[in-house]
Short mmCIF file of C-alpha atoms in Angstrom, two decimals:
data_model
loop_
_atom_site.label_atom_id
_atom_site.label_comp_id
_atom_site.label_asym_id
_atom_site.label_seq_id
_atom_site.Cartn_x
_atom_site.Cartn_y
_atom_site.Cartn_z
CA UNK A 1 0.07 -0.17 -0.20
CA UNK A 2 2.53 3.13 0.58
CA UNK A 3 4.68 1.21 -2.52
CA UNK A 4 0.95 2.64 -4.11
CA UNK A 5 0.61 5.69 -2.23
CA UNK A 6 4.14 6.51 -3.54
CA UNK A 7 4.08 5.44 -7.28
CA UNK A 8 0.46 7.63 -6.94
CA UNK A 9 2.65 10.42 -5.48
CA UNK A 10 4.53 10.63 -8.20
CA UNK A 11 3.01 10.40 -11.37
CA UNK A 12 1.14 13.81 -10.06
CA UNK A 13 3.81 15.63 -9.12
CA UNK A 14 5.55 14.67 -12.85
CA UNK A 15 1.66 16.05 -14.38
CA UNK A 16 1.79 19.17 -12.84
CA UNK A 17 5.14 19.74 -13.62
CA UNK A 18 4.03 18.82 -16.65
CA UNK A 19 1.88 20.94 -17.15
CA UNK A 20 3.22 23.89 -14.87
CA UNK A 21 6.13 24.03 -18.31
CA UNK A 22 3.37 24.21 -20.74
CA UNK A 23 2.41 27.22 -19.06
CA UNK A 24 5.53 28.85 -18.37
CA UNK A 25 6.11 27.61 -22.14
CA UNK A 26 2.78 29.56 -23.59
CA UNK A 27 2.76 32.83 -20.87
CA UNK A 28 4.61 35.03 -23.50
CA UNK A 29 1.68 35.44 -26.66
CA UNK A 30 4.15 36.96 -28.69
CA UNK A 31 7.86 35.08 -28.62
CA UNK A 32 9.56 36.38 -31.56
CA UNK A 33 7.45 40.12 -31.05
CA UNK A 34 9.00 43.65 -31.88
CA UNK A 35 9.26 46.03 -29.36
CA UNK A 36 10.67 49.87 -29.56
CA UNK A 37 13.30 51.74 -28.18
CA UNK A 38 14.30 55.59 -28.73
CA UNK A 39 17.69 56.71 -26.30
CA UNK A 40 17.50 60.26 -25.21
CA UNK A 41 20.50 60.71 -24.03
CA UNK A 42 20.32 63.41 -20.87
CA UNK A 43 22.63 63.24 -18.60
CA UNK A 44 25.83 66.02 -18.92
CA UNK A 45 29.08 64.64 -17.37
CA UNK A 46 28.31 61.65 -18.87
CA UNK A 47 30.86 60.15 -21.09
CA UNK A 48 29.07 58.76 -25.09
CA UNK A 49 28.15 55.52 -24.69
CA UNK A 50 26.60 52.50 -26.63
CA UNK A 51 23.44 50.85 -26.03
CA UNK A 52 23.24 47.63 -25.71
CA UNK A 53 19.82 45.16 -24.40
CA UNK A 54 20.13 41.92 -24.83
CA UNK A 55 23.19 40.67 -26.37
CA UNK A 56 23.41 43.40 -29.38
CA UNK A 57 24.39 46.78 -29.29
CA UNK A 58 21.36 48.92 -30.88
CA UNK A 59 23.06 52.25 -30.64
CA UNK A 60 26.05 53.44 -30.73
CA UNK A 61 27.77 57.13 -30.13
CA UNK A 62 25.15 58.87 -28.27
CA UNK A 63 26.75 61.72 -27.05
CA UNK A 64 24.66 65.02 -24.52
CA UNK A 65 21.77 65.37 -26.50
CA UNK A 66 21.29 62.80 -28.75
CA UNK A 67 17.86 61.95 -29.52
CA UNK A 68 18.15 58.93 -31.56
CA UNK A 69 14.78 57.25 -33.63
CA UNK A 70 12.58 53.95 -32.64
CA UNK A 71 14.41 50.30 -33.53
CA UNK A 72 12.74 47.33 -33.60
CA UNK A 73 13.87 45.12 -29.65
CA UNK A 74 12.73 41.72 -28.71
CA UNK A 75 9.89 41.34 -26.88
CA UNK A 76 10.14 40.79 -22.93
CA UNK A 77 12.38 41.11 -20.21
CA UNK A 78 15.65 41.38 -21.32
CA UNK A 79 18.23 43.72 -19.80
CA UNK A 80 19.96 46.42 -21.74
CA UNK A 81 22.41 49.33 -20.18
CA UNK A 82 25.27 51.83 -21.61
CA UNK A 83 28.64 50.60 -22.61
CA UNK A 84 30.51 53.23 -23.18
CA UNK A 85 31.59 54.42 -26.13
CA UNK A 86 34.61 52.02 -27.59
CA UNK A 87 32.08 49.28 -25.79
CA UNK A 88 34.30 47.83 -23.39
CA UNK A 89 33.13 49.08 -20.57
CA UNK A 90 30.16 48.84 -18.64
CA UNK A 91 28.62 51.98 -17.50
CA UNK A 92 25.40 51.04 -16.58
CA UNK A 93 22.97 48.22 -16.84
CA UNK A 94 19.55 47.48 -15.53
CA UNK A 95 19.90 47.18 -11.97
CA UNK A 96 16.61 45.27 -12.13
CA UNK A 97 18.97 43.28 -14.12
CA UNK A 98 19.28 40.42 -10.71
CA UNK A 99 16.10 39.28 -10.82
CA UNK A 100 13.43 37.92 -13.92
CA UNK A 101 10.35 39.13 -12.42
CA UNK A 102 11.56 42.52 -11.11
CA UNK A 103 13.15 43.33 -14.64
CA UNK A 104 11.13 46.13 -17.40
CA UNK A 105 8.51 43.68 -19.25
CA UNK A 106 8.23 45.63 -22.62
CA UNK A 107 5.50 45.03 -24.55
CA UNK A 108 4.60 43.83 -27.90
CA UNK A 109 3.93 46.58 -31.13
CA UNK A 110 4.45 48.43 -27.98
CA UNK A 111 6.89 52.00 -27.81
CA UNK A 112 9.69 53.26 -25.34
CA UNK A 113 11.97 55.96 -24.04
CA UNK A 114 15.12 55.15 -22.85
CA UNK A 115 17.08 57.43 -20.97
CA UNK A 116 21.08 57.90 -20.30
CA UNK A 117 20.25 60.07 -17.01
CA UNK A 118 22.28 61.00 -14.00
CA UNK A 119 22.11 59.64 -11.04
CA UNK A 120 21.65 61.89 -7.84
CA UNK A 121 25.14 62.44 -7.23
CA UNK A 122 25.73 63.66 -11.32
CA UNK A 123 29.46 63.16 -11.15
CA UNK A 124 30.14 61.55 -14.93
CA UNK A 125 27.29 57.97 -13.92
CA UNK A 126 24.80 57.47 -15.56
CA UNK A 127 21.73 55.15 -15.12
CA UNK A 128 18.71 53.92 -16.65
CA UNK A 129 15.36 55.52 -17.18
CA UNK A 130 12.15 53.94 -19.20
CA UNK A 131 8.87 55.20 -19.91
CA UNK A 132 6.65 53.28 -22.42
CA UNK A 133 5.39 55.95 -25.09
CA UNK A 134 1.36 56.04 -24.55
CA UNK A 135 0.44 56.65 -28.63
CA UNK A 136 -3.09 57.78 -27.95
CA UNK A 137 -5.00 60.78 -27.00
CA UNK A 138 -7.53 60.63 -25.08
CA UNK A 139 -9.38 63.10 -26.65
CA UNK A 140 -9.74 63.94 -29.44
CA UNK A 141 -8.15 67.37 -30.89
CA UNK A 142 -6.53 66.95 -27.27
CA UNK A 143 -3.10 67.48 -26.16
CA UNK A 144 -2.27 64.52 -23.29
CA UNK A 145 1.54 65.76 -21.86
CA UNK A 146 4.50 64.57 -18.84
CA UNK A 147 7.24 66.00 -18.13
CA UNK A 148 10.66 64.33 -16.95
CA UNK A 149 13.22 66.04 -14.96
CA UNK A 150 16.45 65.41 -15.65
CA UNK A 151 18.36 68.31 -13.89
CA UNK A 152 20.19 67.05 -10.55
CA UNK A 153 21.37 70.10 -9.63
CA UNK A 154 17.98 71.89 -10.38
CA UNK A 155 15.34 72.15 -7.31
CA UNK A 156 12.26 71.07 -7.49
CA UNK A 157 9.26 73.26 -9.44
CA UNK A 158 6.66 74.19 -10.31
CA UNK A 159 5.41 74.35 -13.56
CA UNK A 160 3.31 76.60 -15.86
CA UNK A 161 1.52 77.12 -18.59
CA UNK A 162 0.88 80.50 -19.28
CA UNK A 163 -0.21 82.71 -22.87
CA UNK A 164 2.56 83.80 -24.51
CA UNK A 165 4.28 86.81 -21.94
CA UNK A 166 1.29 86.34 -19.14
CA UNK A 167 1.53 86.26 -15.75
CA UNK A 168 1.62 82.02 -13.39
CA UNK A 169 -1.66 82.18 -11.16
CA UNK A 170 -3.33 79.14 -10.49
CA UNK A 171 -5.17 78.20 -12.83
CA UNK A 172 -2.12 77.84 -15.68
CA UNK A 173 -0.73 75.76 -13.16
CA UNK A 174 0.40 72.27 -14.41
CA UNK A 175 2.59 70.12 -12.12
CA UNK A 176 3.82 70.97 -8.94
CA UNK A 177 6.95 70.43 -6.36
CA UNK A 178 9.18 68.30 -9.51
CA UNK A 179 11.87 67.46 -8.42
CA UNK A 180 14.56 66.03 -10.32
CA UNK A 181 14.27 62.32 -12.16
CA UNK A 182 10.17 63.21 -10.05
CA UNK A 183 10.66 63.03 -7.71
CA UNK A 184 7.84 64.35 -5.14
CA UNK A 185 5.37 65.76 -7.17
CA UNK A 186 1.26 66.15 -5.68
CA UNK A 187 -0.52 63.85 -5.33
CA UNK A 188 -2.36 63.74 -8.53
CA UNK A 189 1.73 62.71 -9.95
CA UNK A 190 2.34 59.07 -11.01
CA UNK A 191 4.87 57.03 -8.98
CA UNK A 192 8.75 58.07 -10.19
CA UNK A 193 8.63 55.10 -12.79
CA UNK A 194 6.08 56.62 -15.12
CA UNK A 195 5.25 59.46 -15.29
CA UNK A 196 1.20 60.36 -16.16
CA UNK A 197 0.22 61.85 -18.76
CA UNK A 198 -2.37 65.10 -18.21
CA UNK A 199 -4.64 66.69 -20.77
CA UNK A 200 -4.12 70.43 -22.46
CA UNK A 201 -4.73 72.11 -24.59
CA UNK A 202 -3.57 72.77 -28.43
CA UNK A 203 -2.18 75.46 -28.71
CA UNK A 204 1.28 77.91 -28.03
CA UNK A 205 2.05 78.91 -24.38
CA UNK A 206 5.12 79.90 -21.98
CA UNK A 207 6.41 77.27 -19.98
CA UNK A 208 7.57 78.96 -16.65
CA UNK A 209 9.31 77.25 -14.52
CA UNK A 210 9.66 77.60 -10.36
CA UNK A 211 11.05 77.00 -7.53
CA UNK A 212 8.51 75.19 -5.06
CA UNK A 213 6.40 76.56 -3.90
CA UNK A 214 7.84 80.10 -4.99
CA UNK A 215 6.53 82.61 -6.76
CA UNK A 216 9.42 83.70 -8.79
CA UNK A 217 10.12 83.01 -12.57
CA UNK A 218 13.63 80.98 -12.58
CA UNK A 219 13.37 79.70 -16.25
CA UNK A 220 10.22 80.88 -19.34
CA UNK A 221 10.64 79.08 -22.43
CA UNK A 222 7.97 79.29 -26.03
CA UNK A 223 6.83 75.52 -26.64
CA UNK A 224 3.87 75.11 -29.28
CA UNK A 225 1.72 71.82 -28.83
CA UNK A 226 -0.74 70.86 -32.06
CA UNK A 227 -3.83 69.18 -31.83
CA UNK A 228 -4.22 65.56 -31.06
CA UNK A 229 -0.37 64.48 -30.67
CA UNK A 230 1.21 63.29 -26.86
CA UNK A 231 4.48 64.68 -25.46
CA UNK A 232 6.89 64.24 -22.63
CA UNK A 233 8.75 66.99 -21.92
CA UNK A 234 12.22 67.35 -20.46
CA UNK A 235 13.27 69.92 -18.45
CA UNK A 236 16.43 69.80 -20.21
CA UNK A 237 19.96 70.16 -18.71
CA UNK A 238 22.76 72.64 -18.86
CA UNK A 239 26.77 71.32 -20.12
CA UNK A 240 26.57 72.62 -16.14
CA UNK A 241 24.31 70.60 -14.97
CA UNK A 242 23.54 72.89 -12.26
CA UNK A 243 20.30 74.80 -13.89
CA UNK A 244 17.54 75.06 -16.80
CA UNK A 245 19.30 75.32 -20.69
CA UNK A 246 15.89 74.77 -22.19
CA UNK A 247 12.44 72.42 -22.68
CA UNK A 248 13.41 69.41 -25.12
CA UNK A 249 9.96 68.20 -26.06
CA UNK A 250 9.73 64.27 -27.29
CA UNK A 251 6.30 64.12 -29.33
CA UNK A 252 5.15 60.59 -28.28
CA UNK A 253 2.98 59.13 -31.68
#
């Protein structure tokens, strides 16, 4: 009886194991699918870099301020990161790469922007920052806009969208208390991993920045937001990384 019991148990475990393997093998419905990535280098104190994804070097010779076109990469959870310009030294690898299940999943037919960005202490270091792109406007003719603060030595800022030459007010306050790499922010903002898009009307605006909770404008720039477009607006650093050089509008659709 004991021998029969253990035989039945072994058969049951074998069936469960085979079924689990089947689930694992079919859990990715697009094993041959492609996602798309573009790279934006916003780390002024860092060298030129190469970007790799999985086993392949995808982009080379990327310097501060460079923005690539989109290129297809394999779908799934794959390590990615930056090498030095010669491809000899690993500058940064996705810090989630040690745990497969925690790595970013690049989904089928989705687009992603990967930023080469400084860490908190910008002494030549480069970190990786990925944002999935939302291609569909949430209303006909409307604009959606999100923000990445990429100046590690600049303060947290409040962001206003005024008419050209207009004054800041509570009515044209767009985002509140956005720090470097989007630390902080008001209750309406998403975690730093994925800033939310916020709707606004198309048109010509003056982007005005103040230090958080201040009324003194420290930067302004005119931008044009086209109807039915989504944008990522990067608060872009100077070469010294101590101030805002400009706002960079990246079209996301």
